[in-house]
Each structure stands twice: as C-alpha cells, then as structure tokens.
Backbone as a chain_set.jsonl record, in Angstrom:
{"seq": "MSEAVIAAVITGVLSLVGVIISNLATAHKTETDIKTSQAVTDTKLDELTREVREHNQFAKRMPVVEEQIKVINHRIADLESAERTEHNENHHRED", "coords": {"N": [[33.697, -37.232, -142.726], [30.926, -35.657, -144.107], [30.489, -32.36, -145.441], [27.874, -31.429, -145.092], [26.895, -32.896, -142.942], [28.583, -32.021, -140.904], [27.884, -29.296, -140.891], [25.216, -29.545, -140.126], [25.516, -30.634, -137.543], [26.928, -28.563, -136.262], [25.015, -26.528, -136.512], [22.941, -27.677, -135.016], [24.154, -27.831, -132.454], [24.61, -25.105, -131.939], [21.957, -24.214, -131.96], [20.985, -25.621, -129.747], [22.552, -24.469, -127.696], [21.553, -21.857, -127.878], [18.864, -22.284, -127.107], [19.262, -23.196, -124.477], [20.448, -20.921, -123.266], [18.331, -19.108, -123.612], [16.337, -20.356, -122.069], [17.541, -20.253, -119.518], [17.628, -17.475, -119.126], [14.894, -16.878, -119.136], [14.095, -18.374, -116.903], [15.5, -17.028, -114.903], [14.282, -14.476, -115.051], [11.651, -15.198, -114.376], [12.073, -16.125, -111.773], [12.887, -13.74, -110.53], [10.537, -12.239, -110.846], [8.814, -13.762, -109.247], [10.019, -13.451, -106.737], [9.634, -10.704, -106.374], [6.834, -10.571, -106.381], [6.354, -12.107, -104.099], [7.502, -10.489, -102.142], [5.772, -8.294, -102.24], [3.402, -9.56, -101.478], [4.128, -10.376, -98.884], [4.407, -7.868, -97.661], [1.778, -6.888, -97.84], [0.52, -8.819, -96.278], [1.707, -8.348, -93.797], [0.664, -5.782, -93.282], [-2.065, -6.35, -93.208], [-2.098, -8.068, -91.005], [-1.368, -6.246, -89.001], [-3.631, -4.588, -89.082], [-5.616, -6.398, -88.305], [-4.804, -6.999, -85.704], [-5.145, -4.484, -84.559], [-7.913, -4.233, -84.83], [-8.708, -6.365, -83.209], [-7.898, -5.443, -80.693], [-9.657, -3.319, -80.447], [-12.052, -4.762, -80.47], [-11.79, -6.145, -78.068], [-11.971, -4.085, -76.25], [-14.525, -3.063, -76.591], [-16.708, -4.488, -75.19], [-16.154, -3.614, -72.588], [-16.551, -0.872, -72.83], [-19.268, -0.918, -73.524], [-20.356, -1.911, -71.144], [-19.683, 0.166, -69.419], [-21.257, 2.17, -70.543], [-23.796, 1.163, -69.958], [-23.743, 1.401, -67.159], [-23.493, 4.179, -66.931], [-25.902, 5.001, -68.14], [-27.698, 3.901, -66.31], [-27.045, 5.38, -64.031], [-27.778, 7.929, -64.919], [-30.516, 7.519, -65.242], [-31.174, 7.085, -62.561], [-30.523, 9.589, -61.487], [-32.341, 11.206, -62.876], [-34.71, 10.117, -61.921], [-34.466, 10.736, -59.202], [-34.503, 13.487, -59.411], [-37.073, 13.904, -60.401], [-38.544, 12.938, -58.238], [-37.772, 14.738, -56.228], [-38.731, 17.066, -57.38], [-41.481, 16.551, -57.391], [-41.927, 16.357, -54.623], [-41.325, 18.961, -53.839], [-43.312, 20.309, -55.244], [-45.624, 19.31, -53.999], [-45.308, 20.411, -51.444], [-45.662, 23.072, -51.919], [-48.327, 23.204, -52.354]], "CA": [[32.352, -36.718, -142.59], [30.636, -34.708, -145.173], [30.258, -30.974, -145.0], [26.467, -31.296, -144.716], [26.746, -33.457, -141.598], [29.279, -31.105, -140.003], [27.047, -28.101, -140.811], [24.026, -29.91, -139.348], [25.931, -30.788, -136.145], [27.217, -27.22, -135.756], [23.722, -25.835, -136.394], [22.236, -28.286, -133.891], [24.809, -27.42, -131.209], [24.318, -23.684, -131.739], [20.537, -24.117, -131.598], [20.874, -26.105, -128.378], [23.114, -23.425, -126.838], [20.573, -20.76, -127.883], [17.712, -22.694, -126.297], [19.694, -23.229, -123.07], [20.588, -19.53, -122.821], [16.976, -18.538, -123.544], [15.659, -20.948, -120.905], [18.143, -19.704, -118.306], [17.179, -16.086, -118.993], [13.474, -16.924, -118.764], [14.025, -18.857, -115.514], [15.964, -15.936, -114.04], [13.223, -13.457, -115.024], [10.531, -15.75, -113.613], [12.477, -16.14, -110.36], [12.847, -12.35, -110.075], [9.126, -11.865, -110.737], [8.249, -14.464, -108.09], [10.544, -12.794, -105.53], [8.951, -9.413, -106.253], [5.449, -10.851, -105.962], [6.389, -12.583, -102.713], [7.764, -9.328, -101.288], [4.522, -7.523, -102.186], [2.467, -10.352, -100.669], [4.574, -10.287, -97.485], [4.078, -6.523, -97.182], [0.324, -6.834, -97.661], [0.195, -9.678, -95.144], [2.103, -7.618, -92.584], [-0.312, -4.701, -93.077], [-3.321, -6.988, -92.8], [-1.889, -8.54, -89.632], [-1.428, -5.059, -88.141], [-5.03, -4.149, -89.011], [-6.375, -7.392, -87.519], [-4.453, -6.786, -84.288], [-5.805, -3.246, -84.135], [-9.341, -4.546, -84.694], [-8.883, -7.222, -82.032], [-7.813, -4.574, -79.513], [-10.934, -2.607, -80.4], [-13.088, -5.731, -80.094], [-11.625, -6.459, -76.648], [-12.37, -2.927, -75.444], [-15.947, -2.739, -76.771], [-17.564, -4.924, -74.078], [-15.896, -2.739, -71.438], [-17.237, 0.391, -73.12], [-20.706, -1.179, -73.43], [-20.702, -2.021, -69.717], [-19.61, 1.516, -68.876], [-22.443, 2.896, -71.023], [-24.924, 0.682, -69.16], [-23.629, 2.012, -65.832], [-23.797, 5.608, -67.098], [-27.343, 5.125, -68.373], [-28.374, 3.613, -65.045], [-26.834, 6.545, -63.159], [-28.617, 9.021, -65.448], [-31.91, 7.207, -64.883], [-31.305, 7.324, -61.118], [-30.534, 11.042, -61.268], [-33.626, 11.72, -63.373], [-35.738, 9.679, -60.98], [-34.307, 11.533, -57.988], [-34.94, 14.853, -59.727], [-38.548, 13.897, -60.468], [-39.036, 12.769, -56.866], [-37.553, 16.022, -55.56], [-39.655, 18.04, -57.982], [-42.827, 16.224, -56.9], [-41.985, 16.723, -53.207], [-41.399, 20.421, -53.781], [-44.621, 20.704, -55.767], [-46.604, 19.0, -52.961], [-45.108, 21.349, -50.324], [-46.213, 24.373, -52.308], [-49.806, 23.127, -52.298]], "C": [[32.139, -35.687, -143.682], [30.364, -33.337, -144.592], [28.824, -30.766, -144.526], [26.244, -31.792, -143.29], [27.398, -32.513, -140.582], [28.453, -29.833, -139.815], [25.809, -28.371, -139.958], [24.37, -30.03, -137.865], [26.205, -29.425, -135.536], [25.917, -26.451, -135.557], [22.937, -26.375, -135.194], [22.823, -27.846, -132.554], [24.515, -25.954, -130.918], [22.853, -23.469, -131.351], [20.324, -24.537, -130.139], [21.417, -25.07, -127.388], [22.144, -22.243, -126.751], [19.367, -21.069, -127.011], [18.082, -22.695, -124.813], [19.813, -21.818, -122.514], [19.22, -18.875, -122.664], [16.226, -19.066, -122.321], [16.227, -20.414, -119.595], [17.687, -18.267, -118.06], [15.716, -16.034, -118.551], [13.314, -17.375, -117.309], [14.457, -17.764, -114.546], [14.894, -14.851, -113.918], [12.035, -13.943, -114.196], [10.844, -15.759, -112.126], [12.433, -14.734, -109.77], [11.404, -11.884, -109.887], [8.475, -12.509, -109.505], [8.728, -13.815, -106.791], [9.852, -11.456, -105.298], [7.513, -9.61, -105.769], [5.396, -11.299, -104.51], [6.631, -11.425, -101.747], [6.504, -8.478, -101.136], [3.503, -8.249, -101.305], [2.836, -10.276, -99.189], [4.22, -8.926, -96.883], [2.581, -6.396, -96.916], [-0.103, -7.666, -96.456], [0.56, -9.006, -93.822], [1.099, -6.513, -92.262], [-1.642, -5.269, -92.597], [-3.235, -7.496, -91.358], [-1.977, -7.38, -88.647], [-2.877, -4.604, -87.97], [-5.876, -5.111, -88.177], [-6.078, -7.215, -86.037], [-5.129, -5.536, -83.749], [-7.294, -3.481, -83.918], [-9.587, -5.396, -83.447], [-8.791, -6.415, -80.744], [-9.125, -3.819, -79.339], [-12.037, -3.548, -79.924], [-12.996, -6.105, -78.621], [-12.139, -5.32, -75.775], [-13.87, -2.64, -75.537], [-16.831, -3.253, -75.643], [-17.37, -4.061, -72.834], [-16.638, -1.428, -71.627], [-18.752, 0.199, -73.004], [-21.154, -1.263, -71.975], [-20.68, -0.645, -69.064], [-20.822, 2.348, -69.311], [-23.676, 2.466, -70.239], [-24.922, 1.338, -67.78], [-23.999, 3.493, -65.918], [-25.292, 5.821, -67.293], [-28.13, 4.872, -67.097], [-28.232, 4.805, -64.087], [-27.677, 7.726, -63.615], [-30.066, 8.783, -65.074], [-32.146, 7.444, -63.398], [-31.382, 8.819, -60.819], [-31.853, 11.653, -61.738], [-34.755, 11.355, -62.427], [-35.673, 10.498, -59.695], [-34.782, 12.961, -58.225], [-36.461, 14.923, -59.784], [-39.144, 13.792, -59.067], [-38.905, 14.085, -56.105], [-38.521, 17.08, -56.084], [-41.071, 17.809, -57.468], [-42.974, 16.596, -55.43], [-42.085, 18.244, -53.044], [-42.753, 20.92, -54.255], [-45.708, 20.445, -54.729], [-46.486, 19.97, -51.788], [-45.729, 22.702, -50.645], [-47.73, 24.365, -52.208], [-50.262, 23.295, -50.932]], "O": [[33.047, -34.968, -144.099], [30.052, -33.185, -143.41], [28.602, -29.97, -143.613], [25.496, -31.184, -142.524], [26.827, -32.242, -139.525], [28.333, -29.34, -138.694], [25.403, -27.525, -139.161], [23.601, -29.578, -137.016], [25.769, -29.148, -134.418], [25.741, -25.79, -134.534], [22.339, -25.603, -134.445], [22.082, -27.524, -131.625], [24.204, -25.595, -129.782], [22.553, -22.629, -130.503], [19.582, -23.893, -129.397], [20.8, -24.826, -126.351], [21.936, -21.691, -125.67], [18.901, -20.211, -126.262], [17.296, -22.242, -123.981], [19.337, -21.543, -121.413], [18.979, -18.165, -121.688], [15.558, -18.304, -121.621], [15.474, -20.15, -118.658], [17.394, -17.887, -116.927], [15.351, -15.234, -117.689], [12.496, -16.825, -116.572], [13.85, -17.592, -113.489], [14.624, -14.36, -112.821], [11.477, -13.184, -113.404], [9.983, -15.438, -111.306], [11.992, -14.552, -108.635], [11.08, -11.221, -108.902], [7.683, -11.873, -108.809], [7.947, -13.645, -105.854], [9.52, -11.112, -104.163], [7.042, -8.912, -104.871], [4.49, -10.911, -103.772], [6.042, -11.378, -100.667], [6.2, -7.998, -100.044], [2.824, -7.627, -100.488], [1.961, -10.128, -98.336], [3.785, -8.843, -95.735], [2.169, -5.86, -95.888], [-0.986, -7.261, -95.7], [-0.188, -9.088, -92.848], [0.727, -6.327, -91.103], [-2.266, -4.725, -91.686], [-4.188, -7.367, -90.59], [-2.587, -7.507, -87.585], [-3.306, -4.276, -86.864], [-6.752, -4.679, -87.428], [-6.985, -7.274, -85.206], [-5.626, -5.524, -82.623], [-7.872, -2.993, -82.946], [-10.555, -5.176, -82.719], [-9.534, -6.678, -79.798], [-9.64, -3.693, -78.228], [-12.856, -3.182, -79.081], [-14.02, -6.358, -77.986], [-12.676, -5.553, -74.692], [-14.426, -2.023, -74.629], [-17.665, -2.486, -75.162], [-18.328, -3.805, -72.105], [-17.278, -0.929, -70.701], [-19.445, 1.053, -72.45], [-22.211, -0.744, -71.617], [-21.548, -0.323, -68.253], [-21.347, 3.139, -68.528], [-24.512, 3.3, -69.891], [-25.963, 1.775, -67.29], [-24.734, 4.001, -65.071], [-25.881, 6.714, -66.685], [-29.12, 5.554, -66.831], [-29.192, 5.186, -63.415], [-28.231, 8.448, -62.786], [-30.769, 9.698, -64.646], [-33.2, 7.949, -63.012], [-32.195, 9.262, -60.008], [-32.412, 12.521, -61.068], [-35.643, 12.164, -62.157], [-36.704, 10.907, -59.162], [-35.39, 13.573, -57.347], [-37.068, 15.87, -59.285], [-40.121, 14.467, -58.745], [-39.836, 14.496, -55.413], [-39.057, 17.884, -55.321], [-41.78, 18.762, -57.145], [-44.023, 17.094, -55.022], [-42.842, 18.74, -52.208], [-43.28, 21.881, -53.695], [-46.621, 21.258, -54.58], [-47.505, 20.316, -51.19], [-46.252, 23.387, -49.766], [-48.346, 25.41, -51.999], [-51.465, 23.263, -50.674]]}, "num_chains": 1, "name": "protein.A"}
C-alpha cells in the first residue's frame, strides 16, 4: 500500500473517532438537558396540582358559604321586620 492510502485511512479513522466522540458528548449533554427540563416540569406540575386541589376545596366550600349567607340575610330581614313591627306597636300605644 502506498503512503498516501495509509495516510488517508488513518485520517479517515481518526475523523470517524472524532465524530463518534463528539456525537456521544452531544447526546450526553442533550440527555442531561432533557432530564433537567423534565425535573423543572415535574416540579411545576406538582405545584399546579397543589393549587388546583386548593382551588377545588375552595369551590366545594363556596356553595355552603353562599347558603349560610342566604340564611343570615333572611334572619337579619326577620329581625329588622320584627323591630319595625315592635317600633310601630310602641308608636301606636303612645298615641
């Protein structure tokens, strides 16, 4: 074999080894970046899940609170009505 062919083969093999090493390093970096991104996404998803559960608890309690407000308003109206009736009865007695 001539020296030119041997040099070309050696250069080709070294180039191939360089490309393989470069590709492995890039794949490793990409895998690390994906794992980091996945960890961040998982953390955000956990936080969002916690917030949704908290909101759902609030949403479940709101109808109860609304019903209690209706009852309170009705009781206030009854008390005001009773007070007006008592006031009118007292006013008529004074006449």
